[in-house]
Short mmCIF file of C-alpha atoms in Angstrom, two decimals:
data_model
loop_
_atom_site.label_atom_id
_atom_site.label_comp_id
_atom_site.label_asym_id
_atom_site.label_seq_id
_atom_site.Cartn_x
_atom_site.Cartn_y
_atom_site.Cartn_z
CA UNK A 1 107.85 85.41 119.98
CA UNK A 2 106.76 84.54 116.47
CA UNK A 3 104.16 86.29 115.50
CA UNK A 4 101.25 85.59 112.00
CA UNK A 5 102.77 88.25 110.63
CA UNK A 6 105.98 86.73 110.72
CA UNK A 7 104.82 83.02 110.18
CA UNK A 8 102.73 84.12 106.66
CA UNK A 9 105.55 86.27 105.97
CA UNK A 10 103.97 89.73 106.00
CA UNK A 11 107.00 91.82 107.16
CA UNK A 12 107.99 93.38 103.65
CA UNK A 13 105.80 95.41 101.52
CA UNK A 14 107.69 95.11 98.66
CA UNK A 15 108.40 91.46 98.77
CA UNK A 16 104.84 90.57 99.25
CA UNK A 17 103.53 92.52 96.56
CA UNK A 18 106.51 91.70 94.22
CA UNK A 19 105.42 87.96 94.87
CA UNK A 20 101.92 87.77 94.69
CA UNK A 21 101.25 90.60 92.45
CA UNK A 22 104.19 91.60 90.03
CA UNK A 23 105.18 88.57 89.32
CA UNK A 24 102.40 87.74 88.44
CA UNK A 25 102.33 90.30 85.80
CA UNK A 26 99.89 92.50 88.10
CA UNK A 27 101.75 95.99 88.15
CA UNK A 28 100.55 99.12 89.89
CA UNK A 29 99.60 102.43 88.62
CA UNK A 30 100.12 105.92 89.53
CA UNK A 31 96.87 105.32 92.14
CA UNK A 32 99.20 102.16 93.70
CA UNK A 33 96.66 99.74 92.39
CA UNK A 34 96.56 96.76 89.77
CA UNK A 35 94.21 96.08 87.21
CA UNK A 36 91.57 93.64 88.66
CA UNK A 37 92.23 89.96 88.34
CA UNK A 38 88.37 89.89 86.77
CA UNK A 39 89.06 92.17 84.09
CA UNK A 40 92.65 90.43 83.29
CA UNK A 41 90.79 86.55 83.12
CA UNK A 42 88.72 88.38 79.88
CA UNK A 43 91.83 87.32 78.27
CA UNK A 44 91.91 83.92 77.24
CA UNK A 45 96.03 83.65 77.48
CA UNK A 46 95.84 85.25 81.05
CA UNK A 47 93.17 82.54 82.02
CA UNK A 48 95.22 79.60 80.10
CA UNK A 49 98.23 80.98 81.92
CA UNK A 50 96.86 79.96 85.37
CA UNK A 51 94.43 77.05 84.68
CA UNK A 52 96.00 74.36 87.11
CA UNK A 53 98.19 76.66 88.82
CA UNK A 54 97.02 76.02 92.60
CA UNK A 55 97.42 71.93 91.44
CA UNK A 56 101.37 72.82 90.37
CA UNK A 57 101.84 75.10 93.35
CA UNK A 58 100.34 72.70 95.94
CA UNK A 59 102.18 69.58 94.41
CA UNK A 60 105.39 71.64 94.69
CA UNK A 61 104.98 72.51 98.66
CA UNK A 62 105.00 68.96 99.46
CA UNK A 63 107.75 68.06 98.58
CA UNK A 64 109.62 66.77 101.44
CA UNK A 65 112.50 68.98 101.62
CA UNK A 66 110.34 72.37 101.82
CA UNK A 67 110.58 73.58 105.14
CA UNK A 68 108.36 74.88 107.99
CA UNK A 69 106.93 78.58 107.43
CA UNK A 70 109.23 80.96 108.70
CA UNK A 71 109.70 84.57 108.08
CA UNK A 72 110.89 83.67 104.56
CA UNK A 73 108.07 81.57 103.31
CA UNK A 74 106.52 84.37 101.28
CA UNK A 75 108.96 83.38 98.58
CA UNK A 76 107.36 80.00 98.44
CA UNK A 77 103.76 81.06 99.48
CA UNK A 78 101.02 79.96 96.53
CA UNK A 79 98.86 82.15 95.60
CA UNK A 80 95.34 81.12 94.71
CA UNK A 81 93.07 83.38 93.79
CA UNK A 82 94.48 83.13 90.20
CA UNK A 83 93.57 79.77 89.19
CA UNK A 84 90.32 80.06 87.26
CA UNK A 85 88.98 76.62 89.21
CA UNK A 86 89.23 78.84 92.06
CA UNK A 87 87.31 81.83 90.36
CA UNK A 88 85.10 79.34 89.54
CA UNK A 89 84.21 78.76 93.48
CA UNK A 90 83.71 82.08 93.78
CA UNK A 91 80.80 82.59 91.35
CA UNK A 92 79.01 80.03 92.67
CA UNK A 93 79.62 79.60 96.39
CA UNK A 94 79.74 83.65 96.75
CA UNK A 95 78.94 85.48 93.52
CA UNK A 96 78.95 88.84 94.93
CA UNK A 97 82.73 88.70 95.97
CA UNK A 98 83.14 87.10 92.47
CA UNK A 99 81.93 90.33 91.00
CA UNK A 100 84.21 92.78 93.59
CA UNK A 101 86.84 93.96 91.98
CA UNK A 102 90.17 92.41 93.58
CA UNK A 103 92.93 94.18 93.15
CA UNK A 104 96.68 94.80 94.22
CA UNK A 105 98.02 97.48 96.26
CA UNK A 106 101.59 98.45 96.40
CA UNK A 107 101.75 99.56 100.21
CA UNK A 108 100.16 99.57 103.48
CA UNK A 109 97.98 101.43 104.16
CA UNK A 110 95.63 101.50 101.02
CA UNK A 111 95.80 106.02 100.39
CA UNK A 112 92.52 106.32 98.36
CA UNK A 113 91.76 110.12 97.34
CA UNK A 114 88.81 111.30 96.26
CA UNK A 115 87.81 114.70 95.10
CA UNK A 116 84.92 115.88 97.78
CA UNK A 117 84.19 119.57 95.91
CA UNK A 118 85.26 121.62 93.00
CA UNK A 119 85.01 125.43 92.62
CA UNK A 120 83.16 126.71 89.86
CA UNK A 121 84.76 127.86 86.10
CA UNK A 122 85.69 130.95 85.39
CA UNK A 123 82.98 130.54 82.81
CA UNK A 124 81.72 132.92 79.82
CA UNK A 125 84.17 135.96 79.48
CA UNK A 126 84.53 139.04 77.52
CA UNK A 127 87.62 139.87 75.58
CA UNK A 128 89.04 142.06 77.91
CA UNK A 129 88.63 139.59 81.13
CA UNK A 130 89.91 136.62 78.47
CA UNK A 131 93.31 138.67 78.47
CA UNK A 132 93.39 139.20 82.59
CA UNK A 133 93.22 135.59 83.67
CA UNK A 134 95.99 135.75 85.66
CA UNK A 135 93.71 138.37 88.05
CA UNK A 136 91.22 135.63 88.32
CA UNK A 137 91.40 133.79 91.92
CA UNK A 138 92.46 130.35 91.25
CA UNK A 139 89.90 127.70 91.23
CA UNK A 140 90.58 124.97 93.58
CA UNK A 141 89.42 121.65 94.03
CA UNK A 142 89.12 119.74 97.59
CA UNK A 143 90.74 116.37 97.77
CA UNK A 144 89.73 114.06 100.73
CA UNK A 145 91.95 110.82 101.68
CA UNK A 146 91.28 107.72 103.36
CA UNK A 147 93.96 105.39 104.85
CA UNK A 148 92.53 101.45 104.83
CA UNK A 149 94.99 99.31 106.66
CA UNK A 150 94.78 95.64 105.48
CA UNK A 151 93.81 92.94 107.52
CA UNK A 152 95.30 89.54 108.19
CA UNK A 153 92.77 86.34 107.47
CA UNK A 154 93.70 83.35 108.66
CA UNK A 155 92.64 79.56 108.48
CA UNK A 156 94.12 75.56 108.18
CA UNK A 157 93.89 73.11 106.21
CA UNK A 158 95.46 69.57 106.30
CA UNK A 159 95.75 67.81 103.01
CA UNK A 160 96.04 64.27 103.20
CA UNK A 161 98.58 62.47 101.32
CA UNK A 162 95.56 59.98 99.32
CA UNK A 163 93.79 62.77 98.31
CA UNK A 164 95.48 66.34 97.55
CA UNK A 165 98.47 64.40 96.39
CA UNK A 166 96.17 62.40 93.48
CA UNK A 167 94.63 66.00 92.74
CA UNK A 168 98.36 68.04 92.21
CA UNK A 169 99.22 64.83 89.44
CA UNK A 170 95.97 64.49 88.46
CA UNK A 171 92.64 65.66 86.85
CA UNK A 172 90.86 66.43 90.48
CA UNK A 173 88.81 69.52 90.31
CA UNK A 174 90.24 71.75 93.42
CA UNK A 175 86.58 71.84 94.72
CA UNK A 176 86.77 68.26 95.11
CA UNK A 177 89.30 68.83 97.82
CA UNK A 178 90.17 69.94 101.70
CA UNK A 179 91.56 72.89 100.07
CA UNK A 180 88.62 73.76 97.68
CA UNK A 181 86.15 73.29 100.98
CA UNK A 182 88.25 75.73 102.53
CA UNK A 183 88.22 78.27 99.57
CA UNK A 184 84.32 78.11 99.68
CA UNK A 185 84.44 79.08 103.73
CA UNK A 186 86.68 81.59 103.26
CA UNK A 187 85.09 83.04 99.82
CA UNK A 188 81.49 83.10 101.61
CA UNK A 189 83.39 84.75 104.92
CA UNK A 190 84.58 87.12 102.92
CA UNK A 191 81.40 88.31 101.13
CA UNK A 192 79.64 88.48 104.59
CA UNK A 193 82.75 90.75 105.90
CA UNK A 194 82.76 92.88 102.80
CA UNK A 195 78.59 93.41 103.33
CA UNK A 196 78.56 93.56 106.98
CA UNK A 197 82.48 94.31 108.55
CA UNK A 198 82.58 96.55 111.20
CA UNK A 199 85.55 96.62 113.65
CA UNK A 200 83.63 98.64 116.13
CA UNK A 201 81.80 96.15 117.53
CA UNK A 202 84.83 94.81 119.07
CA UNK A 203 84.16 91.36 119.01
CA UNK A 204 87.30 88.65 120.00
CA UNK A 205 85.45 85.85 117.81
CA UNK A 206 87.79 86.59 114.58
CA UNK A 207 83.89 87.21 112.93
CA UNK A 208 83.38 90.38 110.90
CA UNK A 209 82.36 91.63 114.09
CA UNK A 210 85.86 91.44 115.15
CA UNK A 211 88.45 94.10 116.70
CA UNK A 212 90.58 93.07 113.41
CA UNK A 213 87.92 92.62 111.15
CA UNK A 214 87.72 95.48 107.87
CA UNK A 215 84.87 97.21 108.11
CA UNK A 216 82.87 96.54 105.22
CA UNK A 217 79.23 98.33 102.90
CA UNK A 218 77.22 99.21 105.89
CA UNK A 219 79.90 100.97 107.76
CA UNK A 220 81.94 102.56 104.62
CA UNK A 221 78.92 103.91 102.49
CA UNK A 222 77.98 107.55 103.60
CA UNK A 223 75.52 108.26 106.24
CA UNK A 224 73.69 109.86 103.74
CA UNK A 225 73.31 107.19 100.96
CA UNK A 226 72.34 104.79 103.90
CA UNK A 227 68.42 104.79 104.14
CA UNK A 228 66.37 102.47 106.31
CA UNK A 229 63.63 100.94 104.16
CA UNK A 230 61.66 98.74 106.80
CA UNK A 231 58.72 101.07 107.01
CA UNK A 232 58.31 101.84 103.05
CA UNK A 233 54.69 100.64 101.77
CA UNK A 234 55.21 97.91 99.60
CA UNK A 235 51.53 96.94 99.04
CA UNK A 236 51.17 98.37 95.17
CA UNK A 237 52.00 95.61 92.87
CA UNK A 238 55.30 97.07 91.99
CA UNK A 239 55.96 98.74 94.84
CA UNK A 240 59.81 97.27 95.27
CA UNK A 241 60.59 97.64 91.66
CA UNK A 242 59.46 101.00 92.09
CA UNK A 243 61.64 102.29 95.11
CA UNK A 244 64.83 100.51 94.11
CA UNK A 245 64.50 102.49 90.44
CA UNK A 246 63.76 105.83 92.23
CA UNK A 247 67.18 105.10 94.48
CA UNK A 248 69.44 104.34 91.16
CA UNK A 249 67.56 107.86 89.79
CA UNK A 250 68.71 110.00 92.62
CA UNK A 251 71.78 108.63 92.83
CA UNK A 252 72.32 109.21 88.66
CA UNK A 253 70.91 112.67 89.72
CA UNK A 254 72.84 113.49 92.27
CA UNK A 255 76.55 112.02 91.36
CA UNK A 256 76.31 112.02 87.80
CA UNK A 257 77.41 107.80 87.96
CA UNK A 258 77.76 106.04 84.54
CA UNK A 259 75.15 103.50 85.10
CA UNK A 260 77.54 101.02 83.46
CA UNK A 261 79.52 100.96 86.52
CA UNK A 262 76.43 99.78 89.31
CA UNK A 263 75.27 96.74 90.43
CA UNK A 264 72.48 95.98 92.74
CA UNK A 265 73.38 93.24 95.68
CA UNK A 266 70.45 91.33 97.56
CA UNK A 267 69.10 88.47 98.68
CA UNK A 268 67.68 85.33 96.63
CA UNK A 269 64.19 86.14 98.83
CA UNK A 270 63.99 89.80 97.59
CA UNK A 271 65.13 88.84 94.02
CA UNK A 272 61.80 86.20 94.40
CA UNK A 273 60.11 89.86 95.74
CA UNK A 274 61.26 91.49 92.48
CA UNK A 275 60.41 88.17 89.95
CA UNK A 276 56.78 88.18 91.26
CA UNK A 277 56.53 91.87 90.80
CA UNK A 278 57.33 91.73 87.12
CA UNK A 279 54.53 89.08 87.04
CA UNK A 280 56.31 85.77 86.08
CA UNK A 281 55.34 83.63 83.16
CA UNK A 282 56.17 80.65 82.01
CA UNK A 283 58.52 79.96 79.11
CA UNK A 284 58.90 77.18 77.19
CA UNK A 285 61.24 75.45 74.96
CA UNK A 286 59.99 73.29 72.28
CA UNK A 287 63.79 72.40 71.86
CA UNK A 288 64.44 70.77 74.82
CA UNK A 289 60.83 70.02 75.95
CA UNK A 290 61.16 71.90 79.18
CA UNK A 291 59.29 74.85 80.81
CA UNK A 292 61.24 77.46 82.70
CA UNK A 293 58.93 79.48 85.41
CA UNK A 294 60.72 82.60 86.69
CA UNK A 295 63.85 85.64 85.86
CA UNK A 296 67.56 84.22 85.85
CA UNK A 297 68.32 87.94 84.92
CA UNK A 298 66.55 91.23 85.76
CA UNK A 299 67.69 94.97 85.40
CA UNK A 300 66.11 97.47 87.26
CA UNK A 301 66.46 101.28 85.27
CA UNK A 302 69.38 98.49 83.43
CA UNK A 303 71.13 97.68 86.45
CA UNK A 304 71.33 94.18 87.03
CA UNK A 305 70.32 92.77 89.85
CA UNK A 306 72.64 89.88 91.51
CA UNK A 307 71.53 87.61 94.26
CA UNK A 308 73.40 85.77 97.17
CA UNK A 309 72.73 83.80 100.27
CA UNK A 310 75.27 86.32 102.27
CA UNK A 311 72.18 89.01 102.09
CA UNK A 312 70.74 87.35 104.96
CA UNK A 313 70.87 88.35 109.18
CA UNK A 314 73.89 86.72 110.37
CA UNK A 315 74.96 85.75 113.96
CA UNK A 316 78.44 86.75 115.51
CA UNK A 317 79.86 86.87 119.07
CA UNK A 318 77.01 84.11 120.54
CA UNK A 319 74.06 87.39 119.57
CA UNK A 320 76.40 90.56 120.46
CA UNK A 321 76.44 91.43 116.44
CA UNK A 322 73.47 90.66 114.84
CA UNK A 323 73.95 92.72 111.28
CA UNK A 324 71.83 92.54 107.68
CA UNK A 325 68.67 91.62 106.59
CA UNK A 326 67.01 89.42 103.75
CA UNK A 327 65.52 92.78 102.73
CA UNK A 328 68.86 94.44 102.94
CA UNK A 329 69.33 95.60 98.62
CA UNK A 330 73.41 97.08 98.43
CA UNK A 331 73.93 99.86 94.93
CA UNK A 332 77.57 98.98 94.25
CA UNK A 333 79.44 101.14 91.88
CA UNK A 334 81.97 98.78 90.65
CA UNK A 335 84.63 102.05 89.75
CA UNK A 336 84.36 102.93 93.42
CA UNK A 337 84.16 99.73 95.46
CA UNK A 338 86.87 97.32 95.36
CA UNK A 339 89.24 94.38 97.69
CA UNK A 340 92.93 95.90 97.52
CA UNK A 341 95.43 93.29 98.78
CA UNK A 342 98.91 92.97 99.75
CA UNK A 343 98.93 89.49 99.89
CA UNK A 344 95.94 87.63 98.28
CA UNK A 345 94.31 84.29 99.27
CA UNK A 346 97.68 82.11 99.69
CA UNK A 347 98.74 79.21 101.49
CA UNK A 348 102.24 78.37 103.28
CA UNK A 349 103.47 74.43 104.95
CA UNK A 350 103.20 74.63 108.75
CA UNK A 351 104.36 70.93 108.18
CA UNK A 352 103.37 67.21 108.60
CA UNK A 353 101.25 65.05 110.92
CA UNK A 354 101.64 61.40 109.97
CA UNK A 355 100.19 61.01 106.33
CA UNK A 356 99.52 64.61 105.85
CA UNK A 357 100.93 68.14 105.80
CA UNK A 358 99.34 70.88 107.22
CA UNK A 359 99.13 74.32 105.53
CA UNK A 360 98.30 78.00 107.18
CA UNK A 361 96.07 79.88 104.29
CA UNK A 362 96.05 83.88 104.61
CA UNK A 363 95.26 86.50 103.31
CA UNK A 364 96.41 90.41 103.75
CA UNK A 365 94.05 93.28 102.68
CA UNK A 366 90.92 95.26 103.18
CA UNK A 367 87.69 96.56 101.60
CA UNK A 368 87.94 100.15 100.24
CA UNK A 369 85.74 102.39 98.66
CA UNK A 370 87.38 105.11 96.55
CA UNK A 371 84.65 107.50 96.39
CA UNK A 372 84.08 108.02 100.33
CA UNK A 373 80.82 106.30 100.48
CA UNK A 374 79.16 109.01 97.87
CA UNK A 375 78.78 106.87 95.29
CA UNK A 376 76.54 103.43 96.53
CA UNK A 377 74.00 103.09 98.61
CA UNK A 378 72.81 100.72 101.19
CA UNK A 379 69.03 100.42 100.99
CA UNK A 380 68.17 98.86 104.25
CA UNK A 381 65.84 95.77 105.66
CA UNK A 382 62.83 96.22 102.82
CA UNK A 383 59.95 94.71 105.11
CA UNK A 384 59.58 91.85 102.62
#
């Protein structure tokens, strides 16, 4: 029986990350993970490099002689996450997946270890104990592991031969397309997922509810750093501001985090919450004749604060998984929380139905967060 795995071409480890990754000039370190394809698109070249690639990949897969996906296709499977027009669908249509690292992993499962406790030093010595070290017990360190199998994503798309076609020879921005539409559902799947997986609930709806879902923030951040926020007093006039400060403190306290590393995740309601706070007031431009009312940027402690639509309740499995909140506020710490993939975003040719072909997009990887939870929080349903 064919199977997805076999169909996207998921049966070798090496070949998939050879293709998608290495090739790519993505190469893994000692940890088994790339550099993120954020932090390589800093560099001009890299970005030049694959400006229009999803337009040449596309426009080479229809071409008549390429063949149904098989077990082989991963040697002709496009990846897509590369192209900066699809980076660029990201930011806006899920901006706090844009800001994830994504990253490559050289096996499955993703082996993330993470040092849990460390003895003390020796400390200060006399001369005498200086020259007996070797009497001194050894001190040890405790390193903790966690084993994140990826996850297969799956969707279709059928691009017409008037209109993908045009876009592969021509100027057509890849939003503008059946592809790009299905980029945008799977980029703001994904960012739900990442906030709200959890495979537990057991779902059979392929939501982030699901049996195969990842589990994503609200499962994977420690028990402890997860704090229910629906009965905090908010009536003092910067009552929010206040209590999403003192969280970034204790966790500075606490972990000893570079601050230069978090990020705080919410909801375009709470980010109003947090603009009306720091008492709005109008600015205006003499320039351009215009008046701007309202924040396009604010730091909390100097944290910046990003806002998405995905920070919301969501709906899965007709009410059995009801998960988040527009009060929900996530502290990511950007060293710690990452996507590792085998296989990102791609597509493959099922084939062709009449003036069309019809392509199988996938992807093959999971959520992880390298520091065991210990290191973000998850500030829970704000009563806003």
């Amino acid at each position: 029986m064919t199977t997805v795995k076999s169909i996207f071409g998921l049966n070798s480890r090496e070949k998939l990350f050879d293709h998608f990754w290495k090739s790519q000039g993505f190469h893994a370190d000692s940890d088994g993970l790339t550099q993120s394809i954020q932090s390589a698109m800093r560099d001009p070249a890299t970005r030049e490099k694959f400006k229009g690639s999803v337009q040449r990949g596309i426009k080479a897969q229809m071409e008549p002689e390429r063949a149904k996906a098989t077990a082989t296709t991963v040697a002709t499977a496009i990846p897509l996450v590369f192209d900066p027009d699809v980076i660029d669908i990201l930011r806006t249509d899920a901006p706090l997946l844009a800001r994830l690292p994504m990253r490559g992993y050289s096996g499955d499962p993703v082996r993330v270890n993470w040092i849990s406790a460390r003895a003390a030093p020796v400390g200060m010595v006399n001369e005498a104990s200086a020259l007996t070290l070797n009497l001194q017990a050894s001190n040890d360190f405790t390193l903790s592991k966690t084993d994140y199998n990826h996850k297969i994503y799956a969707d279709r798309v059928d691009i017409s031969d008037f209109a993908e076609r045009v876009a592969a020879d021509g100027p057509v921005n890849v939003r503008d397309t059946a592809l790009g539409a299905r980029i945008s559902e799977w980029a703001q799947f994904k960012e739900q997922q990442v906030l709200y997986g959890d495979h537990t609930q057991a779902l059979n709806d392929g939501s982030p509810g699901d049996a195969n879902a990842f589990d994503g923030m609200i499962v994977e951040t420690a028990a402890g750093n997860i704090i229910d926020k629906s009965t905090v007093n908010l009536a003092d006039s910067q009552a929010l501001l206040k209590d999403i400060k003192s969280e970034i403190k204790s966790l500075l306290q606490t972990r000893g985090i570079y601050k230069g590393d978090l990020e705080i995740w919410t909801s375009h309601t709470l980010f109003d919450e947090l603009e009306n706070e720091l008492q709005v007031r109008a600015v205006l431009d003499q320039n351009q004749a215009s008046v701007n009312f309202g924040f396009e940027v604010i730091y909390i402690s100097g944290v910046p604060v990003i806002a998405s639509h995905n920070v919301d309740q969501h709906t899965y499995g007709a009410g059995a998984y009801t998960p988040g909140d527009e009060g929900d506020v996530f502290i990511v710490n950007k060293r710690a929380n990452a996507f590792a993939s085998l296989a990102p975003l791609f597509t493959v040719p099922l084939g062709r139905a009449g003036l069309g072909d019809m392509m199988a997009m996938g992807e093959y990887g999971t959520y992880i967060d390298r520091a065991g939870g210990q290191m973000s929080k998850y500030l829970k349903a704000y009563n806003i």
